[in-house]
C-alpha cells in the first residue's frame, strides 16, 4: 500500500524499482506512524467484566501549546537551620496494606 502511494506520488518510482525501494525503506516508518491509531482498553471498574476503549490524543497533541503559560519568579534560598532534627530511626516507611514477597538473594 505504501509503495502504491509512492508510485502515484512520483512517476519516477514506476520506472525505477531501486529508487522506489530506497524511498520505501527511508519513509515507511513515518508513513506507518501516521496511519496507525493508538487504542487502549481499560476496565470500567474493578468488579465489572466490561472494558472501555480509549483513544489516545493525536500524536503531536502536546505541541499545540494548549497548556497554560507558566511564569517563573525569583526563588528564595531555603534556610536549612529551620529544619527540625527529628530523624527517627524507628520510623517505618513500608506499605502495610499489601503482603510482601521474600526473595532469596
Coordinates of N, CA and C in Angstrom, one line a residue:
X1 N 0.8 -1.2 0.0 CA 0.0 0.0 0.0 C 0.9 1.3 0.0
X2 N 1.9 1.2 0.8 CA 2.8 2.4 0.8 C 3.5 2.6 -0.5
X3 N 3.9 1.5 -1.1 CA 4.6 1.5 -2.4 C 3.7 2.1 -3.5
X4 N 2.4 1.7 -3.4 CA 1.5 2.2 -4.4 C 1.3 3.7 -4.2
X5 N 1.3 4.2 -3.0 CA 1.2 5.6 -2.8 C 2.4 6.4 -3.3
X6 N 3.6 5.7 -3.1 CA 4.8 6.3 -3.6 C 4.8 6.4 -5.2
X7 N 4.3 5.4 -5.8 CA 4.2 5.4 -7.3 C 3.3 6.4 -7.8
X8 N 2.2 6.6 -7.1 CA 1.2 7.6 -7.5 C 1.7 9.0 -7.2
X9 N 2.6 9.2 -6.2 CA 3.1 10.5 -5.9 C 4.1 11.0 -6.9
X10 N 5.0 10.0 -7.3 CA 6.1 10.4 -8.2 C 6.2 9.3 -9.3
X11 N 6.1 9.7 -10.6 CA 6.1 8.8 -11.7 C 7.5 8.1 -11.8
X12 N 8.6 8.7 -11.3 CA 9.9 8.2 -11.4 C 10.0 6.8 -10.7
X13 N 9.2 6.6 -9.7 CA 9.2 5.4 -8.9 C 8.6 4.2 -9.7
X14 N 7.7 4.5 -10.7 CA 7.1 3.5 -11.5 C 8.2 2.9 -12.4
X15 N 9.1 3.7 -12.9 CA 10.1 3.2 -13.8 C 11.4 2.7 -13.1
X16 N 11.7 3.1 -11.9 CA 12.9 2.8 -11.3 C 12.6 2.1 -9.9
X17 N 12.7 0.7 -10.0 CA 12.4 -0.1 -8.8 C 13.4 0.2 -7.6
X18 N 14.6 0.4 -8.0 CA 15.7 0.6 -7.0 C 15.3 1.9 -6.2
X19 N 15.0 2.9 -6.9 CA 14.6 4.2 -6.3 C 13.4 4.1 -5.4
X20 N 12.4 3.3 -5.9 CA 11.2 3.0 -5.2 C 11.5 2.3 -3.9
X21 N 12.3 1.3 -3.9 CA 12.6 0.5 -2.7 C 13.4 1.4 -1.7
X22 N 14.3 2.2 -2.2 CA 15.1 3.1 -1.3 C 14.1 4.1 -0.6
X23 N 13.2 4.7 -1.4 CA 12.3 5.7 -0.8 C 11.4 5.0 0.2
X24 N 10.9 3.7 -0.1 CA 10.1 3.0 0.7 C 10.8 2.7 2.1
X25 N 12.0 2.3 2.0 CA 12.7 2.0 3.3 C 13.0 3.2 4.1
X26 N 13.2 4.3 3.4 CA 13.5 5.6 4.1 C 12.3 6.2 4.8
X27 N 11.1 6.0 4.2 CA 9.9 6.7 4.6 C 8.8 5.9 5.2
X28 N 9.0 4.5 5.2 CA 7.9 3.6 5.7 C 7.6 3.8 7.1
X29 N 8.5 4.0 8.0 CA 8.3 4.2 9.4 C 7.4 5.4 9.7
X30 N 7.7 6.5 9.1 CA 6.9 7.7 9.3 C 5.5 7.5 8.7
X31 N 5.4 6.9 7.5 CA 4.1 6.7 6.9 C 3.3 5.8 7.8
X32 N 3.8 4.7 8.3 CA 3.1 3.8 9.2 C 2.7 4.5 10.5
X33 N 3.5 5.3 11.0 CA 3.2 6.0 12.2 C 2.0 6.9 12.0
X34 N 1.8 7.5 10.8 CA 0.7 8.4 10.5 C -0.6 7.6 10.4
X35 N -0.5 6.3 9.9 CA -1.7 5.5 9.6 C -2.2 4.8 10.8
X36 N -1.3 4.4 11.8 CA -1.7 3.6 12.9 C -2.4 4.5 14.0
X37 N -3.5 4.1 14.5 CA -4.2 4.8 15.6 C -3.9 4.0 16.9
X38 N -3.7 4.8 17.9 CA -3.4 4.2 19.2 C -4.8 4.0 19.9
X39 N -5.0 2.8 20.4 CA -6.2 2.5 21.1 C -5.9 1.7 22.3
X40 N -6.4 2.0 23.5 CA -6.2 1.4 24.7 C -7.5 0.9 25.3
X41 N -7.4 -0.2 26.0 CA -8.6 -0.8 26.7 C -8.4 -0.7 28.2
X42 N -9.4 -0.2 28.9 CA -9.3 -0.1 30.3 C -10.6 -0.7 30.9
X43 N -10.4 -1.4 32.0 CA -11.6 -2.0 32.7 C -12.5 -0.9 33.3
X44 N -13.8 -1.0 33.1 CA -14.7 0.1 33.5 C -14.5 0.3 35.0
X45 N -14.5 -0.7 35.8 CA -14.2 -0.7 37.2 C -13.7 -2.1 37.7
X46 N -13.3 -2.2 38.9 CA -12.7 -3.5 39.3 C -13.6 -4.6 39.3
X47 N -14.9 -4.4 39.5 CA -15.8 -5.5 39.6 C -16.5 -5.8 38.3
X48 N -16.3 -5.0 37.3 CA -17.0 -5.2 36.0 C -16.2 -6.1 35.1
X49 N -16.9 -6.8 34.2 CA -16.2 -7.5 33.2 C -16.1 -6.8 31.9
X50 N -16.6 -5.6 31.9 CA -16.7 -4.7 30.7 C -15.4 -3.9 30.6
X51 N -14.9 -3.8 29.3 CA -13.8 -2.9 29.0 C -14.2 -1.8 28.2
X52 N -13.5 -0.6 28.4 CA -13.9 0.6 27.7 C -12.7 0.9 26.7
X53 N -13.0 1.2 25.5 CA -11.9 1.5 24.5 C -11.6 3.0 24.7
X54 N -10.4 3.3 24.8 CA -10.0 4.7 25.0 C -9.0 5.0 23.8
X55 N -9.3 6.1 23.1 CA -8.4 6.5 22.0 C -7.5 7.6 22.5
X56 N -6.2 7.4 22.2 CA -5.2 8.4 22.6 C -5.3 9.6 21.8
X57 N -4.9 10.8 22.4 CA -4.9 12.0 21.6 C -3.9 11.9 20.4
X58 N -4.1 12.6 19.4 CA -3.3 12.5 18.2 C -1.8 12.8 18.6
X59 N -0.9 12.2 17.8 CA 0.5 12.4 18.0 C 0.8 13.8 17.8
X60 N 1.7 14.4 18.6 CA 2.0 15.8 18.5 C 1.0 16.7 19.2
X61 N 0.0 16.1 19.9 CA -1.0 16.9 20.5 C -0.4 17.9 21.6
X62 N 0.6 17.4 22.2 CA 1.3 18.2 23.2 C 1.9 19.5 22.6
X63 N 2.1 19.5 21.3 CA 2.8 20.6 20.7 C 1.8 21.7 20.3
X64 N 0.6 21.5 20.6 CA -0.4 22.5 20.2 C -0.4 23.8 21.1
X65 N 0.4 23.8 22.1 CA 0.5 24.9 23.1 C -0.8 25.2 23.8
X66 N -1.5 24.2 24.2 CA -2.7 24.3 24.9 C -2.5 24.5 26.4
X67 N -1.3 24.2 26.9 CA -1.0 24.4 28.3 C -1.0 25.8 28.7
X68 N -1.3 26.1 29.9 CA -1.2 27.5 30.4 C 0.2 27.9 30.5
X69 N 0.4 29.1 30.2 CA 1.8 29.7 30.3 C 2.2 29.7 31.8
X70 N 3.4 29.3 32.0 CA 3.9 29.3 33.4 C 4.9 30.5 33.5
X71 N 4.6 31.3 34.5 CA 5.6 32.4 34.8 C 6.5 32.0 35.9
X72 N 7.7 32.2 35.8 CA 8.7 31.9 36.8 C 9.2 33.2 37.5
X73 N 9.2 33.1 38.8 CA 9.6 34.3 39.5 C 11.0 34.0 40.2
X74 N 11.4 34.9 41.0 CA 12.7 34.7 41.7 C 12.5 33.8 42.8
X75 N 13.4 32.9 43.0 CA 13.3 31.9 44.1 C 14.2 32.4 45.3
X76 N 13.7 32.1 46.5 CA 14.3 32.5 47.7 C 15.1 31.3 48.3
X77 N 16.3 31.4 48.6 CA 17.0 30.2 49.2 C 16.4 29.7 50.5
X78 N 16.4 28.4 50.6 CA 15.8 27.8 51.8 C 16.7 27.8 53.0
X79 N 16.2 28.2 54.1 CA 17.0 28.3 55.4 C 17.1 26.9 56.0
X80 N 18.2 26.3 55.9 CA 18.4 24.9 56.4 C 18.3 24.9 58.0
X81 N 18.6 26.0 58.6 CA 18.6 25.9 60.1 C 17.2 25.8 60.6
X82 N 16.1 26.0 59.8 CA 14.8 25.8 60.3 C 14.3 24.4 60.3
X83 N 15.1 23.5 59.7 CA 14.6 22.1 59.7 C 14.8 21.5 61.1
X84 N 13.7 20.8 61.5 CA 13.7 20.2 62.8 C 14.6 18.9 62.7
X85 N 15.2 18.5 63.8 CA 16.1 17.3 63.8 C 15.3 16.1 64.2
X86 N 14.3 15.7 63.6 CA 13.5 14.6 64.0 C 13.8 13.4 63.1
X87 N 15.0 12.9 63.0 CA 15.3 11.8 62.2 C 15.2 10.5 63.1
X88 N 14.0 10.0 63.2 CA 13.7 8.8 64.0 C 14.2 7.6 63.2
X89 N 15.0 6.8 63.8 CA 15.5 5.6 63.2 C 14.4 4.5 63.1
X90 N 13.4 4.6 64.0 CA 12.4 3.5 64.0 C 11.2 3.8 63.2
X91 N 11.2 4.9 62.4 CA 10.1 5.2 61.5 C 10.0 4.1 60.4
X92 N 8.8 3.7 60.1 CA 8.6 2.7 59.1 C 7.9 3.3 57.9
X93 N 8.6 3.2 56.8 CA 8.1 3.8 55.5 C 7.6 2.7 54.6
X94 N 7.5 1.4 55.1 CA 7.0 0.3 54.3 C 5.5 0.4 54.2
X95 N 4.9 -0.1 53.1 CA 3.5 -0.2 52.9 C 3.0 -1.3 53.8
X96 N 1.9 -1.1 54.5 CA 1.3 -2.1 55.3 C 0.0 -2.7 54.8
X97 N -0.4 -2.1 53.6 CA -1.7 -2.6 53.0 C -1.5 -3.7 52.1
X98 N -0.3 -4.2 51.8 CA 0.0 -5.3 50.9 C 0.9 -6.3 51.6
X99 N 0.9 -7.5 51.2 CA 1.8 -8.5 51.7 C 3.1 -8.5 50.9
X100 N 4.2 -8.6 51.6 CA 5.5 -8.6 50.9 C 5.9 -10.0 50.4
X101 N 6.8 -10.0 49.5 CA 7.3 -11.3 48.9 C 8.8 -11.3 49.2
X102 N 9.2 -12.4 49.9 CA 10.6 -12.5 50.2 C 11.3 -13.2 49.0
X103 N 12.4 -12.6 48.7 CA 13.2 -13.2 47.6 C 14.6 -13.6 48.1
X104 N 15.0 -14.8 47.7 CA 16.3 -15.2 48.1 C 17.4 -14.5 47.3
X105 N 18.4 -14.0 48.0 CA 19.5 -13.3 47.2 C 20.8 -14.1 47.2

